Structure formats: structure tokens, C-alpha cells
């Protein structure tokens, strides 16, 4: 069986075809022979029975007249049938009356006991009565040889054999034709696969010879080759593209390094995990290291110990989140002196939003930082001074004001006219001083912002302010209207200070008509823009900036009282919260003061002046 | 009724007396020139049965030696006078001082800069005494 499995398909086909032909012919031949021999024996039996009746009928007369010669002649006529071996006629008592034997035959009549037609080893045997008018007058026996049957079988056998040989020949010829249809396409496929695997040439295609399953197989095989070929082309192209990109990247890196070297800042790059992988020459110059020692750079050793913790925490945070790194810290110079630097680093991100590298720069800001610090200290001192001065001045000035008033009341009659005039100067001066000091105190307080700024309802603050000013509003017969106002991140007292000053101004710098004041707020650019609009005397354009200065007044006459600090306070408050304030006005028609408040609280430096209050 | 006035500034002390006099309040005024004197006055009252017992304290905040809030802290930490009625009388208008006074539950009177206004202290004090069932 294994030998058959390994045979080429061509031989297999031939073998299958021939075996099928042989088997079917043999079976058919065998069937024909068996059926024919059965049918032949039946017809032989009928034939012999008929012959027996004829002979028996012809012998009736001879037997009834006891004429044995006539009977012998009748039997002798059987000579015409060469297969009759012997024939006998017996008297009723069993004695032989007449008999016939085929010439040269030694066998006699068979001794049969009952009437029948039967095949025996010697041949076909017949025994039947010879009757006259229904009375048995004798018995006929015949022996028929069956050599005829085997002769027929032999003849049929040789015919089947001949047909078989011819069939095998035809099958062989047919199988060579079938090879073209089945074996050849397969052999072609085999040759093609061998060639592809040997040469790696995927451009080879197999010719389609048939439209059956083999044809489909060839088509699929060709498609597969085409697929591999196109994938092969794509990957080759990708390889080329990657090489080009690498070259481009290398080029870009060189250009970047050249640029970085030419810059005054200290430049570095780092891996997504924060390991420094490039430093420009400014670093080595600053730190005094001979060459950029990237392997064990460990930048933290150059950072001032006091700045280190905040620095590393912030850097770590940036690496984890990809957020920009921003830090002010001191770096140790080659001579051991620490210098302030501003370091920023940004994460470069690929198309998937993942950090591909960090690019950072450190700028020396030492001098700027020192100046800022100096300025801040000076500012703090000044603020502190202004606060305590205005505060400590209150008591003596109040004494002057109150007691000059008492003198004017109680000792009025003792003083002469000049004395009373001088006392008037003193009283008025004292009163003005009190106002100035109060304003100055308010101004310094405007610069103080508490650390946490909760949001306040501007409408509520304005309502309180208007309640405080109710009397003045009523005296001026003024109308104040307001649009819906937002919540803002501002100290309540500060916002109130702003509203109070702006509304007071609007009431103060009025024309003859009753003042109309409108307060509104709109949202834009991340800030609320408030406006306080009046129909007062307005401001000449050249003074729009000036009036925000401390103690700046445009009107010296008594009609408009005040120290001129209101707008300066407003500006200070608004600036403190990261907003700005300005004026839009048409001289003679009214003034609109606008100020902004950021929607989100901005980092505000905290000053602690309040602690000195006593 | 004894009123202790802790005030270092004589002109202000005179104005307070004037305001009380004009309001016609039935109080005897004792004065302390600084924080320590105020505390001494109260300690004396605690120890000596003969010494006058304060019923109300008018307290300036900006006092020498011990400032006003320190005086309040010590009084509150004491025994017999820890619930003494205190009225702050000060030049300060600072929000932090007002806040601290509110935390202690104290009334607050800011010294005005005009004579007539200052005299209003009398009515403020009277109301304060009435609220505390001292009058």
C-alpha cells in the first residue's frame, strides 16, 4: 500500500483505471457464465423430457405387440443426438426389452428406481413410463452426457478474457490522455513551488489549463504569489523610507546641536524617562567640567540644596504627566558660587501624544532675581512704613482735629478775630490731614490680599455698597441701575472699596441733571469686564491716565471735595487681582470706568501688613 | 458701678470722660495707662475685697506694655472676671482687628475724628450696659 501512496499521480491514475476495468469485467463475465449455465441446464432438462415422451410414444406399439426389433430401431434413431449416451426400454417385470448405446460407449442404462429427470454424476438421467390407454406397459430410461455444459463455459471464459485484454489496453490508452487533464496541472504547480522556494522569485505564475477544482487551485496559488510579491514590495519600500527618515533625523539632530551650541542659554535634551542625553557647551563652561560627562551627569549635584527638593518633585511630576517643566533654582558655577537660573523644559510628543523627548533650557536670571528681591524688599518696607505711618499718625491727628474743634466751641469768645481765623486754619488743616491719612490707609490696605480668595457675589457686594451710600444717593436724587452681576474671586472688602469709590466719584462729578449710574458686567477673554457708567461731567482725554495716580485731583475748587485717592485705590485693588482698569469718557457727556477681574484666581503675592495693626 | 478705662492717650481719655459725663451715666471711672495697669487693677479686685470691682472695661487696642487683645486673653483666662464686659475703643479700622474683636465677642467702637461723633460713644456705652443688664 505504501508503494502505491508514493507512486506518481500519473501511475496511480493508470493503475486505478485498469483495476476498475478488470474488476468490473471479471464480475460481469462470471455472472454471465453462471446465469447461462443455469438456463442451459433447465432447457436441457426440458429438451430431454420432450425427447423421452416422443421415444416412449413411438415405442408403445412395439411393446404392446412384443416386437423388440421395432423398439430397438426406434431407439437407434437416437443416434442423431450425439450427447445421448444410452437408452433402454424395460418390460413391466424389469427385464430389458430393447436398448441403445452410443457407438464406442461402454456404459449401460442407469438403474433408476422412480420416474424423474435428474442430473447425476454420470449425466442427465430420465426414467418414464410407457403407457397404453392409461396402463403402464413398460419403462423408458435415457442417459444424456453433460459435457456440452463445460464446453459452453470454456467458450464464454475465453470470450471474457479476450474482452478483458482489449479493455485493459483501452484503459491504458485513456489513462495517458487523463494525465494531461489532471496530472499535468499538478506537476506544473509542483514545479512552480519548487522554483519559488528555490529562487525566491515571486513573479512566477502558473498557467491555468482547466476550469475545474485544479483550475481554481492554480488561480489561488497565483493570487497567493501576487500577494506575497506585493507585500514584499511594500516592505522593501518601508525599509527604504525608514533609512531615509533615519538619515533625515540624523541631519535634524546635527542642525539642532549646532543651533544649541550657538545659543547663550544652557540647553539640554532628555529621554522620555528624564535621563539627560545632550548638553550644550554652555553647561560645561558654567560647571567647569572638561567635557559633557553624559554618562554620570547627575545634574542634581549642581542644584542648590535648598532648591533641590522642589526641583526634583516638579521634574518628576513633569515626566509622569508630560506637562511643561518650569523652575527657578540656583546652579553651582565652576567657582562654587550659586547663580539663579530659570529652567523650562517641554515634552516633544509623537503623533500618539506620547513623549518622545524633553527639550530644556536654563537661563541665568541671577541679576534680575537679585534686583527683583531688592525691589520686593523695598516695596514691602515702603508698604509697611506707609501702613504704620498712616496708622500711628491717626491718633495725634485726631487729637489736633478734635481739640481744635473743642477750642473753637468753648473758647470762641476769649479769642480775637485773628485768633479765631488761625484756629480755623488749624481746624481745617486737621480735618484735611485726617482725610488724607484715612485715604492713605485705605490705599495701603488695597495692596493687601489674603492668601485664599473665595468667590463673592458682585451683586450682593454692590447692594451693600449702595446701602452704605443710600443717603448721598438720595441727596443727589441719583438713580443707580444694575445688570445681573457675576460671582468673582475678589476680597469682599476690596470689591466694595472699588464700587464705593467709583459710585462716589460718579455722584460727585455730576452735572445739573440728576445723576444716572449704571453698573454692568460682560464675560470675555477669561475675565469679567465690569463697567460703571455715569452721565456726569466727563474727563478730558489727556487726563485719562493721570487720574489713577495717588492724590491726583483735577478739580481744586471746593465744589468737588476729596483727596484724589479713590481711583488710585481702585487701580491698586484691581491690579492686585490681575485685572486692569481704564476710563472711556466723552468730555461733558459722562464717564464710564471699566475694570476686569480674571475668571480664575491668579497667583497673588501675599503681603502681611495687617499684623502691625494695634 | 465701676468702669475701667484702659487708655494711654490723655486727650482721648478726656474725650471718653466727656462723653460719659454728657450721657449722664452713673459710673465711677478708673483709668489704666497701659495693659499691665489694667491687668493689675483686675487682679487687685480679685484678691482684695476692699478694692473696687470693675463692671465694664473700655479698652484701647494700641496700649503700651500689653496690647488690648493680650489684656482680653488674660482676663478670659482668669477666674472671677473672666466674663467681664469689654468694649473696644480704638483708632484702628483694620479688618483684622475687627475680626479678632468679633472672635472674642467684643463690641467695637472706632474713635471718630470729630468731636460730635466722638461723643456718640456715650450712647453706645449706655446701650452696651443695658444689653448686659448693668443698667
XYZ file of C-alpha atoms in Angstrom:
749
model
C 0.000 0.000 0.000
C 2.891 2.354 0.837
C 4.368 1.690 -2.610
C 1.052 2.873 -4.093
C 0.973 6.001 -1.913
C 4.397 7.119 -3.075
C 3.695 6.417 -6.742
C 3.461 9.402 -9.096
C -0.117 10.532 -9.678
C 0.180 9.525 -13.357
C 0.809 5.855 -12.471
C -1.767 5.940 -9.729
C -4.372 7.121 -12.194
C -3.454 4.362 -14.661
C -3.477 1.697 -12.006
C -6.831 2.801 -10.643
C -8.371 2.893 -14.100
C -7.083 -0.571 -15.068
C -8.042 -2.196 -11.749
C -11.552 -0.838 -12.027
C -11.867 -2.111 -15.623
C -10.533 -5.577 -14.765
C -12.688 -5.978 -11.706
C -15.871 -4.940 -13.478
C -15.223 -7.172 -16.498
C -14.401 -10.202 -14.368
C -17.532 -9.760 -12.295
C -19.679 -9.297 -15.404
C -18.158 -12.358 -17.140
C -18.592 -14.548 -14.089
C -22.243 -13.516 -13.784
C -22.933 -14.255 -17.445
C -21.336 -17.715 -17.227
C -23.257 -18.689 -14.093
C -26.620 -17.480 -15.389
C -26.075 -19.075 -18.786
C -25.142 -22.469 -17.328
C -28.244 -22.429 -15.102
C -30.523 -21.534 -18.014
C -28.847 -24.112 -20.244
C -29.348 -26.920 -17.722
C -33.025 -26.062 -17.437
C -33.553 -26.064 -21.194
C -31.576 -29.332 -21.459
C -33.864 -30.897 -18.861
C -36.971 -29.779 -20.799
C -35.426 -30.964 -24.041
C -34.583 -34.438 -22.711
C -38.076 -34.766 -21.137
C -39.670 -33.971 -24.516
C -37.366 -36.439 -26.288
C -38.267 -39.119 -23.725
C -42.033 -38.630 -24.384
C -41.547 -38.923 -28.127
C -39.471 -42.116 -27.799
C -41.931 -43.580 -25.263
C -44.925 -42.813 -27.550
C -43.135 -44.356 -30.542
C -42.350 -47.492 -28.563
C -45.947 -48.192 -27.334
C -46.893 -50.263 -30.381
C -43.690 -52.318 -30.377
C -44.074 -53.057 -26.721
C -47.783 -53.989 -26.923
C -47.073 -56.327 -29.819
C -43.888 -57.569 -28.136
C -41.828 -56.606 -31.157
C -38.347 -55.921 -29.717
C -36.755 -55.146 -33.129
C -39.121 -52.232 -33.796
C -38.286 -50.903 -30.351
C -34.569 -51.281 -30.992
C -34.953 -49.387 -34.322
C -36.840 -46.619 -32.603
C -34.041 -46.323 -30.032
C -31.401 -46.440 -32.752
C -32.874 -43.277 -34.272
C -31.407 -41.547 -31.195
C -28.073 -41.746 -32.902
C -28.850 -38.380 -34.430
C -28.345 -36.835 -30.936
C -24.647 -37.340 -30.221
C -24.986 -36.495 -26.491
C -27.384 -39.445 -25.821
C -25.093 -41.964 -24.171
C -27.541 -44.833 -23.702
C -31.320 -45.636 -23.830
C -33.232 -48.741 -22.535
C -36.837 -49.963 -22.618
C -37.858 -52.302 -19.849
C -40.805 -54.711 -19.644
C -43.081 -54.257 -16.694
C -41.283 -57.114 -14.924
C -37.981 -55.158 -15.211
C -36.373 -57.241 -17.990
C -34.636 -55.298 -20.808
C -36.922 -55.192 -23.868
C -34.707 -53.052 -26.131
C -31.594 -50.903 -25.678
C -29.284 -48.434 -27.431
C -25.676 -47.452 -26.731
C -23.669 -44.704 -28.351
C -21.084 -46.266 -30.566
C -17.897 -46.922 -28.594
C -19.712 -46.411 -25.310
C -19.218 -48.943 -22.536
C -21.732 -47.618 -20.035
C -25.197 -49.210 -19.976
C -28.502 -47.837 -18.835
C -28.585 -46.357 -15.382
C -30.570 -48.241 -12.768
C -33.150 -45.679 -11.656
C -35.917 -46.542 -9.216
C -38.504 -43.866 -9.835
C -39.819 -41.789 -12.685
C -37.860 -38.472 -12.925
C -35.447 -36.249 -14.864
C -32.328 -35.680 -12.784
C -28.672 -34.692 -13.049
C -26.320 -37.345 -11.695
C -22.573 -37.819 -11.704
C -22.847 -39.802 -14.955
C -25.015 -37.227 -16.683
C -28.673 -36.278 -17.088
C -30.868 -39.307 -16.301
C -34.513 -39.766 -17.422
C -36.963 -42.567 -16.388
C -40.593 -42.512 -17.546
C -43.423 -44.939 -18.075
C -44.597 -46.217 -21.481
C -48.394 -46.306 -21.274
C -51.215 -47.684 -23.414
C -54.690 -46.345 -22.671
C -53.561 -45.292 -19.193
C -51.958 -48.642 -18.394
C -48.209 -48.947 -17.806
C -46.795 -51.415 -20.296
C -43.091 -50.622 -19.859
C -40.413 -48.103 -18.721
C -38.003 -45.913 -20.744
C -34.574 -44.874 -19.398
C -32.180 -42.353 -21.018
C -28.658 -41.188 -20.121
C -27.554 -37.869 -21.530
C -23.967 -36.701 -21.153
C -23.469 -33.056 -19.925
C -20.029 -32.403 -21.450
C -21.856 -29.789 -23.514
C -22.132 -27.546 -20.419
C -18.409 -27.326 -19.706
C -17.786 -26.719 -23.409
C -20.043 -23.672 -23.223
C -18.339 -22.407 -20.017
C -14.914 -22.661 -21.619
C -16.131 -20.753 -24.672
C -17.624 -17.982 -22.562
C -14.483 -17.814 -20.373
C -12.233 -17.274 -23.347
C -14.540 -14.542 -24.707
C -14.466 -12.696 -21.331
C -10.667 -12.952 -21.220
C -10.382 -11.527 -24.723
C -12.673 -8.594 -23.868
C -10.673 -8.030 -20.686
C -7.401 -7.740 -22.523
C -8.865 -5.292 -25.012
C -10.407 -3.244 -22.142
C -7.092 -3.035 -20.309
C -5.462 -1.778 -23.449
C -8.144 0.894 -23.867
C -7.845 1.836 -20.165
C -4.129 2.278 -20.524
C -4.557 4.494 -23.551
C -7.254 6.516 -21.766
C -5.098 6.995 -18.681
C -2.332 8.532 -20.728
C -4.888 11.035 -22.021
C -6.218 11.735 -18.479
C -2.678 12.647 -17.411
C -2.970 15.840 -19.467
C -6.134 16.813 -17.631
C -5.237 16.006 -14.017
C -1.584 15.143 -13.503
C -0.068 17.835 -15.688
C -1.575 20.884 -13.874
C -0.493 19.363 -10.558
C 3.015 18.696 -11.841
C 3.097 22.280 -13.077
C 2.103 23.574 -9.589
C 4.807 21.389 -8.053
C 7.406 22.725 -10.444
C 6.312 26.326 -9.691
C 6.506 25.916 -5.894
C 9.919 24.291 -6.216
C 11.073 27.176 -8.349
C 9.665 29.828 -5.963
C 11.184 28.236 -2.901
C 14.471 27.784 -4.716
C 14.854 31.250 -6.261
C 12.575 33.386 -4.055
C 11.166 34.856 -7.236
C 7.503 35.603 -6.520
C 6.847 36.892 -10.041
C 6.415 33.293 -11.341
C 2.831 32.402 -12.389
C 1.290 29.023 -13.244
C -0.720 28.633 -16.467
C -4.338 27.650 -15.890
C -5.225 24.606 -18.029
C -8.649 23.560 -16.729
C -11.741 25.159 -15.295
C -12.289 22.597 -12.547
C -11.031 22.494 -8.926
C -7.486 22.263 -10.218
C -8.004 25.442 -12.199
C -9.282 27.140 -9.023
C -6.249 25.833 -7.171
C -3.959 27.349 -9.802
C -5.805 30.661 -9.569
C -5.484 30.714 -5.774
C -1.844 29.804 -5.985
C -1.222 32.658 -8.422
C -3.158 35.077 -6.187
C -1.097 33.977 -3.201
C 2.097 34.595 -5.121
C 0.834 38.035 -6.162
C 0.005 38.843 -2.506
C 3.415 37.820 -1.314
C 5.018 39.761 -4.131
C 3.141 42.996 -3.290
C 3.861 42.618 0.427
C 7.456 42.033 -0.439
C 7.472 45.259 -2.456
C 5.801 47.208 0.375
C 8.276 46.050 2.980
C 11.146 46.893 0.733
C 9.725 50.373 0.264
C 9.199 50.744 4.037
C 12.789 49.774 4.628
C 13.979 52.415 2.204
C 11.713 55.022 3.764
C 12.962 54.224 7.251
C 16.514 54.612 6.119
C 15.654 57.971 4.622
C 13.901 59.036 7.833
C 16.884 57.974 9.930
C 19.144 59.983 7.727
C 16.805 62.946 7.984
C 16.667 62.608 11.782
C 20.423 62.469 11.987
C 20.567 65.587 9.862
C 17.998 67.347 12.060
C 19.900 66.357 15.200
C 23.093 67.838 13.805
C 21.318 71.051 12.915
C 19.726 71.141 16.396
C 23.079 70.595 18.109
C 24.639 73.353 16.018
C 21.817 75.695 16.985
C 22.022 74.695 20.644
C 25.767 75.328 20.733
C 25.301 78.801 19.305
C 22.794 79.884 21.970
C 23.719 81.764 25.147
C 21.350 79.594 27.215
C 22.222 76.255 28.677
C 20.385 73.697 26.561
C 19.722 70.072 27.313
C 17.649 67.213 25.995
C 16.467 64.202 27.937
C 14.849 60.861 27.227
C 11.124 60.444 27.959
C 12.183 58.990 31.337
C 14.141 62.140 32.120
C 17.689 60.915 31.560
C 19.780 63.747 30.149
C 21.212 62.738 26.776
C 22.562 66.001 25.439
C 24.098 69.142 26.946
C 25.443 72.097 25.048
C 28.840 73.649 25.688
C 27.394 76.380 27.923
C 26.864 73.725 30.596
C 30.452 72.553 30.584
C 31.682 76.152 30.581
C 29.442 77.030 33.533
C 30.044 73.937 35.647
C 33.745 73.786 34.755
C 33.625 70.171 33.716
C 36.104 69.328 30.930
C 33.660 67.627 28.536
C 29.985 66.897 28.761
C 30.051 63.830 31.018
C 26.720 62.463 29.936
C 27.256 59.041 31.451
C 27.285 60.309 35.021
C 25.996 63.806 34.539
C 23.681 63.709 37.575
C 22.583 67.319 37.279
C 21.143 67.386 40.786
C 24.628 67.750 42.260
C 24.827 71.262 40.776
C 21.482 72.388 42.210
C 21.439 74.357 45.458
C 20.418 72.010 48.307
C 17.580 74.357 49.289
C 16.082 74.211 45.789
C 16.684 70.525 45.183
C 13.541 69.005 46.658
C 11.081 71.302 44.920
C 13.140 70.905 41.787
C 13.141 67.106 41.661
C 9.480 66.861 42.692
C 8.477 69.184 39.903
C 10.679 67.428 37.322
C 9.305 64.052 38.347
C 5.780 65.400 38.020
C 6.521 66.678 34.524
C 7.999 63.344 33.446
C 4.942 61.473 34.707
C 2.372 63.826 33.199
C 4.194 65.320 30.212
C 3.346 68.807 31.482
C 5.893 71.563 30.848
C 8.637 71.858 33.463
C 9.182 75.303 34.906
C 11.513 76.031 37.760
C 13.629 78.776 39.266
C 16.660 77.410 41.034
C 20.332 78.014 41.769
C 23.081 76.169 39.887
C 26.634 75.941 41.187
C 29.181 77.653 38.972
C 32.740 76.351 38.468
C 33.958 78.752 41.204
C 31.423 77.306 43.688
C 29.088 80.316 43.563
C 25.397 79.559 43.105
C 23.603 81.528 40.408
C 19.856 81.765 39.897
C 18.526 80.140 36.726
C 15.157 79.864 35.107
C 14.755 76.399 33.645
C 11.986 75.394 31.320
C 11.537 72.081 29.557
C 8.902 70.924 27.118
C 7.992 67.396 26.140
C 8.093 66.731 22.421
C 5.212 64.450 21.592
C 4.773 61.981 18.783
C 1.566 61.541 16.797
C 0.149 59.298 19.554
C 0.645 62.007 22.155
C 3.480 60.136 23.836
C 6.585 61.948 24.944
C 9.439 61.309 22.537
C 11.972 63.587 24.196
C 12.416 66.551 26.524
C 13.973 69.776 25.376
C 15.019 72.171 28.066
C 16.853 75.432 28.540
C 18.268 77.152 31.588
C 18.684 80.914 31.513
C 20.752 82.701 34.100
C 18.488 85.209 35.844
C 20.683 85.884 38.829
C 20.964 89.664 38.472
C 17.331 90.051 37.568
C 16.392 87.897 40.533
C 18.546 89.947 42.921
C 17.050 93.182 41.651
C 13.553 91.772 41.985
C 14.283 90.678 45.515
C 15.687 94.118 46.338
C 12.668 95.779 44.824
C 10.304 93.485 46.633
C 12.005 94.190 49.953
C 11.928 97.917 49.299
C 8.298 97.681 48.329
C 7.479 95.677 51.424
C 9.313 98.177 53.615
C 7.511 101.032 51.967
C 4.186 99.314 52.334
C 4.931 98.531 55.950
C 6.025 102.100 56.537
C 3.010 103.593 54.842
C 0.707 101.362 56.809
C 2.197 102.019 60.219
C 2.719 105.675 59.442
C -0.857 106.220 58.452
C -1.958 104.167 61.381
C 0.261 105.768 64.006
C -0.481 109.223 62.660
C -4.178 108.763 63.260
C -4.082 109.367 66.995
C -2.147 112.632 67.093
C -4.034 113.994 64.140
C -7.327 113.105 65.706
C -6.234 114.979 68.830
C -5.445 118.045 66.737
C -8.725 117.883 64.888
C -10.977 117.171 67.862
C -9.346 119.586 70.314
C -9.167 122.464 67.826
C -12.861 121.900 67.388
C -13.374 121.962 71.176
C -11.355 125.169 71.471
C -13.352 126.737 68.688
C -16.532 125.874 70.539
C -15.657 126.586 74.182
C -13.138 129.368 73.905
C -14.653 131.201 70.959
C -15.347 134.306 72.988
C -11.861 134.612 74.509
C -10.118 134.671 71.104
C -9.878 137.789 68.968
C -10.722 137.771 65.270
C -7.203 136.857 64.198
C -7.005 134.078 66.796
C -10.300 132.692 65.539
C -9.034 132.806 61.945
C -5.838 130.977 62.890
C -7.851 128.426 64.850
C -9.993 127.992 61.710
C -6.823 127.184 59.705
C -5.846 124.688 62.398
C -9.258 123.020 62.418
C -9.451 122.843 58.635
C -5.861 121.581 58.369
C -6.537 118.924 60.977
C -9.671 117.799 59.163
C -7.818 117.536 55.859
C -4.992 115.631 57.485
C -7.455 113.127 58.918
C -8.953 112.562 55.476
C -5.565 112.188 53.846
C -4.380 109.733 56.440
C -7.570 107.673 56.162
C -7.230 107.586 52.399
C -3.581 106.624 52.632
C -4.532 103.823 54.985
C -7.203 102.660 52.588
C -4.709 102.778 49.738
C -2.102 100.671 51.522
C -4.800 98.251 52.580
C -5.836 97.920 48.939
C -2.463 96.269 48.290
C -3.053 93.570 50.864
C -4.661 90.406 49.578
C -5.355 87.439 51.752
C -3.915 84.092 50.756
C -7.221 82.435 49.898
C -9.678 84.397 47.842
C -13.185 82.963 47.973
C -15.632 83.992 45.305
C -18.104 86.725 46.183
C -21.384 87.721 44.617
C -20.634 91.074 42.993
C -24.334 91.961 43.003
C -24.518 91.438 46.754
C -21.385 93.494 47.354
C -22.753 96.297 45.200
C -26.083 96.196 47.050
C -24.255 96.627 50.362
C -22.240 99.489 48.912
C -25.380 101.210 47.679
C -26.970 100.767 51.113
C -23.942 102.490 52.700
C -24.238 105.304 50.182
C -28.040 105.498 50.390
C -28.038 108.940 51.967
C -25.685 110.519 49.428
C -27.635 108.910 46.592
C -30.855 110.320 47.984
C -29.334 113.811 48.449
C -28.177 113.811 44.829
C -31.530 112.453 43.593
C -29.482 109.902 41.706
C -30.666 106.648 40.084
C -28.426 103.611 40.148
C -29.342 100.673 37.910
C -27.555 97.359 37.615
C -27.479 94.383 35.233
C -27.069 90.848 36.591
C -23.558 90.612 38.031
C -21.342 87.513 38.350
C -19.500 85.874 41.225
C -15.837 86.880 41.214
C -12.691 85.831 43.038
C -12.038 89.012 44.998
C -11.917 90.009 48.636
C -15.354 91.338 49.568
C -13.881 94.448 51.245
C -11.758 95.148 48.172
C -14.599 94.884 45.711
C -16.652 97.089 47.992
C -13.804 99.624 48.045
C -13.808 99.698 44.251
C -17.586 100.056 43.905
C -17.728 102.653 46.660
C -15.053 104.831 45.068
C -16.478 104.558 41.562
C -20.055 105.323 42.638
C -18.923 108.132 44.927
C -16.997 109.642 42.010
C -19.982 109.296 39.728
C -22.139 111.110 42.296
C -19.511 113.738 42.998
C -18.595 114.738 39.440
C -22.174 115.306 38.360
C -23.820 117.896 36.184
C -27.019 119.754 36.947
C -29.240 116.853 35.863
C -29.848 114.130 38.428
C -27.013 111.545 38.175
C -27.818 108.284 36.401
C -25.399 105.476 37.146
C -25.441 102.054 35.507
C -23.350 99.056 36.570
C -22.940 96.012 34.295
C -20.558 93.151 33.586
C -19.736 91.096 30.472
C -17.687 87.979 30.042
C -14.759 87.717 27.623
C -11.120 86.629 27.267
C -11.162 84.713 30.542
C -12.212 87.745 32.569
C -15.283 89.638 33.681
C -15.372 93.216 32.466
C -17.311 95.484 34.793
C -18.398 98.941 33.802
C -19.706 101.814 35.920
C -21.290 104.369 33.634
C -22.486 107.847 34.607
C -23.888 110.941 32.935
C -21.588 113.331 34.769
C -19.120 115.972 33.659
C -16.771 113.510 31.988
C -12.998 113.667 31.725
C -10.786 115.362 29.180
C -8.838 112.735 27.210
C -5.409 113.901 28.357
C -6.247 113.097 31.967
C -7.496 109.557 31.426
C -4.256 108.013 32.680
C -3.211 110.662 35.136
C -6.234 110.439 37.382
C -5.209 106.945 38.542
C -2.190 108.437 40.360
C -2.169 108.884 44.147
C -3.582 112.226 45.308
C -4.278 113.316 41.752
C -7.154 115.691 41.546
C -8.379 117.565 38.537
C -10.560 119.988 40.475
C -9.066 122.131 43.197
C -12.261 124.009 43.932
C -14.411 123.249 46.935
C -17.250 122.029 44.740
C -15.517 118.663 44.395
C -14.140 117.650 47.769
C -11.742 114.737 48.350
C -8.075 113.881 48.347
C -7.912 112.299 44.899
C -7.030 108.818 46.007
C -10.208 106.937 45.088
C -9.169 105.834 41.589
C -5.638 105.089 42.785
C -7.150 102.711 45.328
C -9.347 101.119 42.648
C -6.347 100.637 40.372
C -4.309 99.124 43.171
C -7.075 96.687 44.100
C -7.846 95.693 40.514
C -4.169 95.223 39.639
C -3.678 93.139 42.759
C -6.217 90.644 41.439
C -4.648 90.529 37.993
C -7.128 92.849 36.304
C -6.844 96.287 34.766
C -8.851 99.467 34.971
C -9.356 102.256 32.448
C -11.676 105.049 31.515
C -13.819 105.722 28.478
C -15.281 109.168 28.544
C -16.630 111.919 26.418
C -15.952 115.249 28.000
C -19.198 116.816 29.124
C -21.307 113.764 28.491
C -20.320 111.289 31.115
C -17.737 108.775 32.169
C -17.513 105.009 32.019
C -14.973 103.338 34.254
C -14.192 99.792 33.166
C -12.264 97.177 35.085
C -11.590 93.471 34.618
C -11.434 90.594 37.066
C -9.942 87.267 35.899
C -12.468 84.433 35.993
C -9.971 82.195 37.728
C -7.876 83.472 40.609
C -4.277 84.244 39.624
C -1.271 83.787 41.891
C -1.055 86.899 44.009
C 1.940 87.716 46.194
C 0.836 87.871 49.786
C 1.899 90.708 51.997
C 1.499 90.626 55.710
C 0.983 94.182 56.734
C -2.110 93.640 58.815
C -0.098 92.129 61.639
C 1.227 95.556 62.617
C -2.242 96.868 63.373
C -2.768 97.809 67.001
C -20.835 100.936 89.016
C -17.134 100.865 88.253
C -15.797 101.461 84.733
C -12.182 100.731 83.970
C -10.790 102.836 81.110
C -7.549 101.448 79.630
C -6.217 104.320 77.507
C -2.681 105.666 77.142
C -3.624 108.839 75.309
C -4.784 111.529 77.726
C -6.697 113.604 75.136
C -8.702 110.506 74.224
C -9.238 109.629 77.891
C -10.642 113.133 78.467
C -12.955 112.742 75.470
C -14.234 109.429 76.842
C -14.903 111.042 80.246
C -16.690 113.911 78.484
C -18.868 111.511 76.516
C -19.806 109.547 79.672
C -20.477 112.768 81.605
C -22.684 114.227 78.885
C -24.637 110.945 78.620
C -25.124 111.148 82.398
C -24.169 107.539 83.081
C -23.904 106.604 86.797
C -20.376 105.178 86.637
C -17.173 105.764 88.544
C -14.262 105.912 86.071
C -10.925 104.290 86.924
C -8.088 104.666 84.465
C -5.167 102.455 83.453
C -2.393 103.966 81.297
C -1.253 100.675 79.806
C -2.127 96.980 79.528
C -0.308 95.965 82.667
C -2.094 98.557 84.794
C -5.390 97.248 83.512
C -4.482 93.669 84.455
C -3.188 94.863 87.853
C -6.478 96.612 88.552
C -8.415 93.422 87.863
C -6.022 91.193 89.854
C -6.314 93.549 92.799
C -10.081 93.337 92.658
C -9.842 89.540 92.655
C -7.608 89.421 95.741
C -8.590 92.434 97.832
C -12.244 92.652 98.900
C -11.728 96.369 99.664
C -10.572 97.159 96.118
C -13.154 98.378 93.562
C -14.631 95.643 91.315
C -14.772 96.563 87.604
C -18.191 96.155 85.937
C -17.101 97.119 82.455
C -13.806 97.689 80.645
C -13.318 100.306 77.900
C -10.216 99.045 76.144
C -7.876 100.706 73.677
C -6.069 98.204 71.446
C -2.812 100.057 70.893
C -1.622 100.050 74.512
C 1.948 100.115 75.806
C 3.408 97.005 77.529
C 0.444 94.718 76.806
C -1.745 95.323 73.794
C -5.516 95.267 74.063
C -6.072 91.732 72.792
C -3.447 90.349 75.161
C -5.311 92.045 78.037
C -8.536 90.367 76.888
C -6.816 86.967 76.653
C -5.556 87.272 80.227
C -8.926 88.375 81.574
C -10.650 85.449 79.824
C -8.050 83.078 81.281
C -8.748 84.369 84.794
C -11.443 83.294 87.236
C -13.759 85.851 88.778
C -13.741 88.418 85.969
C -13.434 86.127 83.010
C -16.890 87.207 81.804
C -16.198 90.927 82.268
C -17.994 93.110 79.711
C -15.399 94.681 77.383
C -15.950 97.461 74.823
C -13.111 98.087 72.415
C -12.445 101.802 71.819
C -9.746 102.213 69.207
C -8.384 104.301 66.323
C -7.920 101.161 64.274
C -10.259 100.445 61.411
C -8.304 97.400 60.238
C -10.406 94.421 59.255
C -8.152 92.059 61.178
C -8.753 93.963 64.435
C -12.491 93.963 63.847
C -12.343 90.234 63.114
C -10.364 89.468 66.272
C -12.774 91.551 68.376
C -15.682 89.623 66.878
C -13.951 86.326 67.691
C -13.774 87.383 71.351
C -17.379 88.528 71.179
C -16.488 92.133 71.962
C -18.268 95.321 70.925
C -16.212 97.672 68.816
C -16.182 101.477 68.768
C -13.884 103.209 66.330
C -12.719 106.598 67.593
C -14.075 109.185 65.172
C -12.173 112.277 64.120
C -14.786 114.826 65.012
C -15.868 115.971 68.448
C -19.569 115.453 67.867
C -19.003 111.972 66.523
C -16.790 111.057 69.431
C -19.488 111.992 71.891
C -21.658 109.246 70.439
C -19.517 106.854 72.476
C -21.775 107.826 75.409
C -24.886 106.348 73.810
C -23.002 103.295 72.547
C -21.768 102.625 76.080
C -25.231 103.134 77.534
C -26.701 100.592 75.136
C -23.900 98.177 75.932
C -24.587 98.472 79.674
C -28.287 97.941 79.119
C -27.684 94.869 76.964
C -25.602 93.376 79.757
C -28.185 94.216 82.446
C -25.760 96.557 84.163
C -28.155 99.463 83.868
